[in-house]
Amino acid sequence: MGAAVKHDIFQAIADPTRRDVLRLLTHHDMPISEISSHFPVSRTAIVKHLHVLSEAKLVSSRKVGREKLYSLQPESLAELKDWLSYFEQFWTNKLSMLKSVVENGENVTLKDEMFNKDGKE
């Protein structure tokens, strides 16, 4: 038997249905039947989506009676937010520099930004 495929967070959220499942679970924990009722795909397809989300540690499940309840795992979402915040800060800084250049009428080229004044990286 082959090794289990481990899904990372970005693979897991790449699919719009899985993103919608995550949004749905922000309301409350739900069994597969309730989750499935919100989508025009089969229950089997939702189970596969939940498996990917579980492998990425974005959702967890627990047995309650005969049902399996799914819930969000906020810790993994926080890791994703932290990773994305780096790029948010990067672009905020770049846009702030651009705004300053435009407002002050400075004549800065991309080459000036990439290299020191003496032409070295």
mmCIF file with all atom_site columns, N, CA and C in Angstrom, residues 57-107:
data_model
loop_
_atom_site.group_PDB
_atom_site.id
_atom_site.type_symbol
_atom_site.label_atom_id
_atom_site.label_alt_id
_atom_site.label_comp_id
_atom_site.label_asym_id
_atom_site.label_entity_id
_atom_site.label_seq_id
_atom_site.pdbx_PDB_ins_code
_atom_site.Cartn_x
_atom_site.Cartn_y
_atom_site.Cartn_z
_atom_site.occupancy
_atom_site.B_iso_or_equiv
_atom_site.pdbx_formal_charge
_atom_site.auth_seq_id
_atom_site.auth_comp_id
_atom_site.auth_asym_id
_atom_site.auth_atom_id
_atom_site.pdbx_PDB_model_num
ATOM 1   N N  . LYS A 1 57  ? -5.001  19.588 8.679  1.00 0.00 ? 57  LYS A N  1
ATOM 2   C CA . LYS A 1 57  ? -5.275  20.015 10.061 1.00 0.00 ? 57  LYS A CA 1
ATOM 3   C C  . LYS A 1 57  ? -6.094  21.304 10.136 1.00 0.00 ? 57  LYS A C  1
ATOM 4   N N  . LEU A 1 58  ? -6.934  21.524 9.133  1.00 0.00 ? 58  LEU A N  1
ATOM 5   C CA . LEU A 1 58  ? -7.831  22.679 9.137  1.00 0.00 ? 58  LEU A CA 1
ATOM 6   C C  . LEU A 1 58  ? -9.160  22.358 9.801  1.00 0.00 ? 58  LEU A C  1
ATOM 7   N N  . VAL A 1 59  ? -9.528  21.073 9.804  1.00 0.00 ? 59  VAL A N  1
ATOM 8   C CA . VAL A 1 59  ? -10.721 20.628 10.518 1.00 0.00 ? 59  VAL A CA 1
ATOM 9   C C  . VAL A 1 59  ? -10.375 19.378 11.313 1.00 0.00 ? 59  VAL A C  1
ATOM 10  N N  . SER A 1 60  ? -11.176 19.124 12.318 1.00 0.00 ? 60  SER A N  1
ATOM 11  C CA . SER A 1 60  ? -11.039 17.878 13.069 1.00 0.00 ? 60  SER A CA 1
ATOM 12  C C  . SER A 1 60  ? -12.424 17.262 13.188 1.00 0.00 ? 60  SER A C  1
ATOM 13  N N  . SER A 1 61  ? -12.455 15.995 13.553 1.00 0.00 ? 61  SER A N  1
ATOM 14  C CA . SER A 1 61  ? -13.745 15.326 13.710 1.00 0.00 ? 61  SER A CA 1
ATOM 15  C C  . SER A 1 61  ? -13.755 14.554 15.018 1.00 0.00 ? 61  SER A C  1
ATOM 16  N N  . ARG A 1 62  ? -14.968 14.357 15.508 1.00 0.00 ? 62  ARG A N  1
ATOM 17  C CA . ARG A 1 62  ? -15.147 13.549 16.710 1.00 0.00 ? 62  ARG A CA 1
ATOM 18  C C  . ARG A 1 62  ? -16.477 12.814 16.584 1.00 0.00 ? 62  ARG A C  1
ATOM 19  N N  . LYS A 1 63  ? -16.530 11.628 17.150 1.00 0.00 ? 63  LYS A N  1
ATOM 20  C CA . LYS A 1 63  ? -17.751 10.828 17.112 1.00 0.00 ? 63  LYS A CA 1
ATOM 21  C C  . LYS A 1 63  ? -18.682 11.283 18.224 1.00 0.00 ? 63  LYS A C  1
ATOM 22  N N  . VAL A 1 64  ? -19.928 11.533 17.858 1.00 0.00 ? 64  VAL A N  1
ATOM 23  C CA . VAL A 1 64  ? -20.983 11.827 18.825 1.00 0.00 ? 64  VAL A CA 1
ATOM 24  C C  . VAL A 1 64  ? -22.142 10.898 18.469 1.00 0.00 ? 64  VAL A C  1
ATOM 25  N N  . GLY A 1 65  ? -22.294 9.857  19.256 1.00 0.00 ? 65  GLY A N  1
ATOM 26  C CA . GLY A 1 65  ? -23.293 8.842  18.916 1.00 0.00 ? 65  GLY A CA 1
ATOM 27  C C  . GLY A 1 65  ? -22.899 8.158  17.628 1.00 0.00 ? 65  GLY A C  1
ATOM 28  N N  . ARG A 1 66  ? -23.809 8.151  16.674 1.00 0.00 ? 66  ARG A N  1
ATOM 29  C CA . ARG A 1 66  ? -23.534 7.520  15.383 1.00 0.00 ? 66  ARG A CA 1
ATOM 30  C C  . ARG A 1 66  ? -22.950 8.494  14.377 1.00 0.00 ? 66  ARG A C  1
ATOM 31  N N  . GLU A 1 67  ? -22.922 9.773  14.731 1.00 0.00 ? 67  GLU A N  1
ATOM 32  C CA . GLU A 1 67  ? -22.457 10.789 13.783 1.00 0.00 ? 67  GLU A CA 1
ATOM 33  C C  . GLU A 1 67  ? -21.019 11.212 14.064 1.00 0.00 ? 67  GLU A C  1
ATOM 34  N N  . LYS A 1 68  ? -20.407 11.706 13.023 1.00 0.00 ? 68  LYS A N  1
ATOM 35  C CA . LYS A 1 68  ? -19.079 12.294 13.119 1.00 0.00 ? 68  LYS A CA 1
ATOM 36  C C  . LYS A 1 68  ? -19.268 13.800 12.938 1.00 0.00 ? 68  LYS A C  1
ATOM 37  N N  . LEU A 1 69  ? -18.902 14.584 13.952 1.00 0.00 ? 69  LEU A N  1
ATOM 38  C CA . LEU A 1 69  ? -19.018 16.037 13.871 1.00 0.00 ? 69  LEU A CA 1
ATOM 39  C C  . LEU A 1 69  ? -17.686 16.631 13.452 1.00 0.00 ? 69  LEU A C  1
ATOM 40  N N  . TYR A 1 70  ? -17.751 17.570 12.527 1.00 0.00 ? 70  TYR A N  1
ATOM 41  C CA . TYR A 1 70  ? -16.555 18.263 12.048 1.00 0.00 ? 70  TYR A CA 1
ATOM 42  C C  . TYR A 1 70  ? -16.519 19.672 12.607 1.00 0.00 ? 70  TYR A C  1
ATOM 43  N N  . SER A 1 71  ? -15.321 20.115 12.962 1.00 0.00 ? 71  SER A N  1
ATOM 44  C CA . SER A 1 71  ? -15.145 21.473 13.485 1.00 0.00 ? 71  SER A CA 1
ATOM 45  C C  . SER A 1 71  ? -13.850 22.068 12.944 1.00 0.00 ? 71  SER A C  1
ATOM 46  N N  . LEU A 1 72  ? -13.811 23.392 12.956 1.00 0.00 ? 72  LEU A N  1
ATOM 47  C CA . LEU A 1 72  ? -12.608 24.109 12.517 1.00 0.00 ? 72  LEU A CA 1
ATOM 48  C C  . LEU A 1 72  ? -11.478 23.919 13.507 1.00 0.00 ? 72  LEU A C  1
ATOM 49  N N  . GLN A 1 73  ? -10.268 23.976 13.020 1.00 0.00 ? 73  GLN A N  1
ATOM 50  C CA . GLN A 1 73  ? -9.074  23.964 13.857 1.00 0.00 ? 73  GLN A CA 1
ATOM 51  C C  . GLN A 1 73  ? -8.422  25.340 13.735 1.00 0.00 ? 73  GLN A C  1
ATOM 52  N N  . PRO A 1 74  ? -8.722  26.257 14.640 1.00 0.00 ? 74  PRO A N  1
ATOM 53  C CA . PRO A 1 74  ? -8.228  27.630 14.506 1.00 0.00 ? 74  PRO A CA 1
ATOM 54  C C  . PRO A 1 74  ? -6.705  27.761 14.552 1.00 0.00 ? 74  PRO A C  1
ATOM 55  N N  . GLU A 1 75  ? -6.024  26.801 15.167 1.00 0.00 ? 75  GLU A N  1
ATOM 56  C CA . GLU A 1 75  ? -4.560  26.885 15.246 1.00 0.00 ? 75  GLU A CA 1
ATOM 57  C C  . GLU A 1 75  ? -3.935  26.873 13.855 1.00 0.00 ? 75  GLU A C  1
ATOM 58  N N  . SER A 1 76  ? -4.410  25.985 12.995 1.00 0.00 ? 76  SER A N  1
ATOM 59  C CA . SER A 1 76  ? -3.865  25.910 11.637 1.00 0.00 ? 76  SER A CA 1
ATOM 60  C C  . SER A 1 76  ? -4.213  27.152 10.834 1.00 0.00 ? 76  SER A C  1
ATOM 61  N N  . LEU A 1 77  ? -5.396  27.686 11.060 1.00 0.00 ? 77  LEU A N  1
ATOM 62  C CA . LEU A 1 77  ? -5.783  28.914 10.370 1.00 0.00 ? 77  LEU A CA 1
ATOM 63  C C  . LEU A 1 77  ? -4.903  30.075 10.827 1.00 0.00 ? 77  LEU A C  1
ATOM 64  N N  . ALA A 1 78  ? -4.511  30.074 12.096 1.00 0.00 ? 78  ALA A N  1
ATOM 65  C CA . ALA A 1 78  ? -3.624  31.124 12.609 1.00 0.00 ? 78  ALA A CA 1
ATOM 66  C C  . ALA A 1 78  ? -2.249  31.034 11.948 1.00 0.00 ? 78  ALA A C  1
ATOM 67  N N  . GLU A 1 79  ? -1.757  29.820 11.730 1.00 0.00 ? 79  GLU A N  1
ATOM 68  C CA . GLU A 1 79  ? -0.476  29.644 11.036 1.00 0.00 ? 79  GLU A CA 1
ATOM 69  C C  . GLU A 1 79  ? -0.553  30.214 9.622  1.00 0.00 ? 79  GLU A C  1
ATOM 70  N N  . LEU A 1 80  ? -1.661  29.965 8.955  1.00 0.00 ? 80  LEU A N  1
ATOM 71  C CA . LEU A 1 80  ? -1.867  30.486 7.604  1.00 0.00 ? 80  LEU A CA 1
ATOM 72  C C  . LEU A 1 80  ? -1.895  32.011 7.629  1.00 0.00 ? 80  LEU A C  1
ATOM 73  N N  . LYS A 1 81  ? -2.599  32.569 8.584  1.00 0.00 ? 81  LYS A N  1
ATOM 74  C CA . LYS A 1 81  ? -2.686  34.021 8.715  1.00 0.00 ? 81  LYS A CA 1
ATOM 75  C C  . LYS A 1 81  ? -1.302  34.626 8.952  1.00 0.00 ? 81  LYS A C  1
ATOM 76  N N  . ASP A 1 82  ? -0.511  34.001 9.809  1.00 0.00 ? 82  ASP A N  1
ATOM 77  C CA . ASP A 1 82  ? 0.844   34.496 10.077 1.00 0.00 ? 82  ASP A CA 1
ATOM 78  C C  . ASP A 1 82  ? 1.686   34.496 8.808  1.00 0.00 ? 82  ASP A C  1
ATOM 79  N N  . TRP A 1 83  ? 1.588   33.435 8.032  1.00 0.00 ? 83  TRP A N  1
ATOM 80  C CA . TRP A 1 83  ? 2.363   33.344 6.796  1.00 0.00 ? 83  TRP A CA 1
ATOM 81  C C  . TRP A 1 83  ? 1.936   34.435 5.824  1.00 0.00 ? 83  TRP A C  1
ATOM 82  N N  . LEU A 1 84  ? 0.627   34.626 5.688  1.00 0.00 ? 84  LEU A N  1
ATOM 83  C CA . LEU A 1 84  ? 0.120   35.642 4.768  1.00 0.00 ? 84  LEU A CA 1
ATOM 84  C C  . LEU A 1 84  ? 0.431   37.058 5.241  1.00 0.00 ? 84  LEU A C  1
ATOM 85  N N  . SER A 1 85  ? 0.504   37.267 6.546  1.00 0.00 ? 85  SER A N  1
ATOM 86  C CA . SER A 1 85  ? 0.751   38.617 7.069  1.00 0.00 ? 85  SER A CA 1
ATOM 87  C C  . SER A 1 85  ? 2.131   39.134 6.653  1.00 0.00 ? 85  SER A C  1
ATOM 88  N N  . TYR A 1 86  ? 3.089   38.230 6.460  1.00 0.00 ? 86  TYR A N  1
ATOM 89  C CA . TYR A 1 86  ? 4.402   38.640 5.977  1.00 0.00 ? 86  TYR A CA 1
ATOM 90  C C  . TYR A 1 86  ? 4.262   39.350 4.629  1.00 0.00 ? 86  TYR A C  1
ATOM 91  N N  . PHE A 1 87  ? 3.489   38.751 3.731  1.00 0.00 ? 87  PHE A N  1
ATOM 92  C CA . PHE A 1 87  ? 3.319   39.326 2.401  1.00 0.00 ? 87  PHE A CA 1
ATOM 93  C C  . PHE A 1 87  ? 2.446   40.572 2.431  1.00 0.00 ? 87  PHE A C  1
ATOM 94  N N  . GLU A 1 88  ? 1.511   40.597 3.349  1.00 0.00 ? 88  GLU A N  1
ATOM 95  C CA . GLU A 1 88  ? 0.704   41.801 3.514  1.00 0.00 ? 88  GLU A CA 1
ATOM 96  C C  . GLU A 1 88  ? 1.604   42.972 3.897  1.00 0.00 ? 88  GLU A C  1
ATOM 97  N N  . GLN A 1 89  ? 2.520   42.747 4.827  1.00 0.00 ? 89  GLN A N  1
ATOM 98  C CA . GLN A 1 89  ? 3.451   43.796 5.249  1.00 0.00 ? 89  GLN A CA 1
ATOM 99  C C  . GLN A 1 89  ? 4.377   44.191 4.100  1.00 0.00 ? 89  GLN A C  1
ATOM 100 N N  . PHE A 1 90  ? 4.853   43.218 3.351  1.00 0.00 ? 90  PHE A N  1
ATOM 101 C CA . PHE A 1 90  ? 5.718   43.479 2.205  1.00 0.00 ? 90  PHE A CA 1
ATOM 102 C C  . PHE A 1 90  ? 5.030   44.432 1.231  1.00 0.00 ? 90  PHE A C  1
ATOM 103 N N  . TRP A 1 91  ? 3.782   44.104 0.853  1.00 0.00 ? 91  TRP A N  1
ATOM 104 C CA . TRP A 1 91  ? 3.074   44.931 -0.120 1.00 0.00 ? 91  TRP A CA 1
ATOM 105 C C  . TRP A 1 91  ? 2.641   46.264 0.466  1.00 0.00 ? 91  TRP A C  1
ATOM 106 N N  . THR A 1 92  ? 2.348   46.306 1.736  1.00 0.00 ? 92  THR A N  1
ATOM 107 C CA . THR A 1 92  ? 2.024   47.582 2.382  1.00 0.00 ? 92  THR A CA 1
ATOM 108 C C  . THR A 1 92  ? 3.216   48.519 2.295  1.00 0.00 ? 92  THR A C  1
ATOM 109 N N  . ASN A 1 93  ? 4.405   47.994 2.562  1.00 0.00 ? 93  ASN A N  1
ATOM 110 C CA . ASN A 1 93  ? 5.626   48.805 2.472  1.00 0.00 ? 93  ASN A CA 1
ATOM 111 C C  . ASN A 1 93  ? 5.873   49.281 1.041  1.00 0.00 ? 93  ASN A C  1
ATOM 112 N N  . LYS A 1 94  ? 5.725   48.383 0.077  1.00 0.00 ? 94  LYS A N  1
ATOM 113 C CA . LYS A 1 94  ? 5.957   48.757 -1.323 1.00 0.00 ? 94  LYS A CA 1
ATOM 114 C C  . LYS A 1 94  ? 4.957   49.820 -1.782 1.00 0.00 ? 94  LYS A C  1
ATOM 115 N N  . LEU A 1 95  ? 3.703   49.661 -1.415 1.00 0.00 ? 95  LEU A N  1
ATOM 116 C CA . LEU A 1 95  ? 2.690   50.637 -1.817 1.00 0.00 ? 95  LEU A CA 1
ATOM 117 C C  . LEU A 1 95  ? 2.895   51.977 -1.121 1.00 0.00 ? 95  LEU A C  1
ATOM 118 N N  . SER A 1 96  ? 3.370   51.933 0.103  1.00 0.00 ? 96  SER A N  1
ATOM 119 C CA . SER A 1 96  ? 3.675   53.167 0.826  1.00 0.00 ? 96  SER A CA 1
ATOM 120 C C  . SER A 1 96  ? 4.816   53.917 0.139  1.00 0.00 ? 96  SER A C  1
ATOM 121 N N  . MET A 1 97  ? 5.840   53.169 -0.298 1.00 0.00 ? 97  MET A N  1
ATOM 122 C CA . MET A 1 97  ? 6.952   53.785 -1.022 1.00 0.00 ? 97  MET A CA 1
ATOM 123 C C  . MET A 1 97  ? 6.466   54.388 -2.333 1.00 0.00 ? 97  MET A C  1
ATOM 124 N N  . LEU A 1 98  ? 5.612   53.674 -3.041 1.00 0.00 ? 98  LEU A N  1
ATOM 125 C CA . LEU A 1 98  ? 5.072   54.168 -4.302 1.00 0.00 ? 98  LEU A CA 1
ATOM 126 C C  . LEU A 1 98  ? 4.262   55.439 -4.079 1.00 0.00 ? 98  LEU A C  1
ATOM 127 N N  . LYS A 1 99  ? 3.450   55.444 -3.051 1.00 0.00 ? 99  LYS A N  1
ATOM 128 C CA . LYS A 1 99  ? 2.650   56.623 -2.730 1.00 0.00 ? 99  LYS A CA 1
ATOM 129 C C  . LYS A 1 99  ? 3.552   57.822 -2.469 1.00 0.00 ? 99  LYS A C  1
ATOM 130 N N  . SER A 1 100 ? 4.615   57.599 -1.710 1.00 0.00 ? 100 SER A N  1
ATOM 131 C CA . SER A 1 100 ? 5.565   58.666 -1.396 1.00 0.00 ? 100 SER A CA 1
ATOM 132 C C  . SER A 1 100 ? 6.221   59.202 -2.665 1.00 0.00 ? 100 SER A C  1
ATOM 133 N N  . VAL A 1 101 ? 6.613   58.308 -3.545 1.00 0.00 ? 101 VAL A N  1
ATOM 134 C CA . VAL A 1 101 ? 7.245   58.704 -4.807 1.00 0.00 ? 101 VAL A CA 1
ATOM 135 C C  . VAL A 1 101 ? 6.278   59.538 -5.638 1.00 0.00 ? 101 VAL A C  1
ATOM 136 N N  . VAL A 1 102 ? 5.044   59.079 -5.751 1.00 0.00 ? 102 VAL A N  1
ATOM 137 C CA . VAL A 1 102 ? 4.045   59.779 -6.560 1.00 0.00 ? 102 VAL A CA 1
ATOM 138 C C  . VAL A 1 102 ? 3.704   61.137 -5.953 1.00 0.00 ? 102 VAL A C  1
ATOM 139 N N  . GLU A 1 103 ? 3.483   61.181 -4.655 1.00 0.00 ? 103 GLU A N  1
ATOM 140 C CA . GLU A 1 103 ? 3.099   62.432 -4.000 1.00 0.00 ? 103 GLU A CA 1
ATOM 141 C C  . GLU A 1 103 ? 4.218   63.462 -3.983 1.00 0.00 ? 103 GLU A C  1
ATOM 142 N N  . ASN A 1 104 ? 5.452   62.986 -3.863 1.00 0.00 ? 104 ASN A N  1
ATOM 143 C CA . ASN A 1 104 ? 6.586   63.907 -3.773 1.00 0.00 ? 104 ASN A CA 1
ATOM 144 C C  . ASN A 1 104 ? 7.232   64.183 -5.124 1.00 0.00 ? 104 ASN A C  1
ATOM 145 N N  . GLY A 1 105 ? 6.729   63.549 -6.157 1.00 0.00 ? 105 GLY A N  1
ATOM 146 C CA . GLY A 1 105 ? 7.261   63.772 -7.495 1.00 0.00 ? 105 GLY A CA 1
ATOM 147 C C  . GLY A 1 105 ? 8.687   63.274 -7.659 1.00 0.00 ? 105 GLY A C  1
ATOM 148 N N  . GLU A 1 106 ? 9.083   62.318 -6.833 1.00 0.00 ? 106 GLU A N  1
ATOM 149 C CA . GLU A 1 106 ? 10.438  61.776 -6.929 1.00 0.00 ? 106 GLU A CA 1
ATOM 150 C C  . GLU A 1 106 ? 10.568  60.960 -8.207 1.00 0.00 ? 106 GLU A C  1
ATOM 151 N N  . ASN A 1 107 ? 11.771  60.928 -8.737 1.00 0.00 ? 107 ASN A N  1
ATOM 152 C CA . ASN A 1 107 ? 12.030  60.187 -9.956 1.00 0.00 ? 107 ASN A CA 1
ATOM 153 C C  . ASN A 1 107 ? 12.893  58.981 -9.608 1.00 0.00 ? 107 ASN A C  1
#
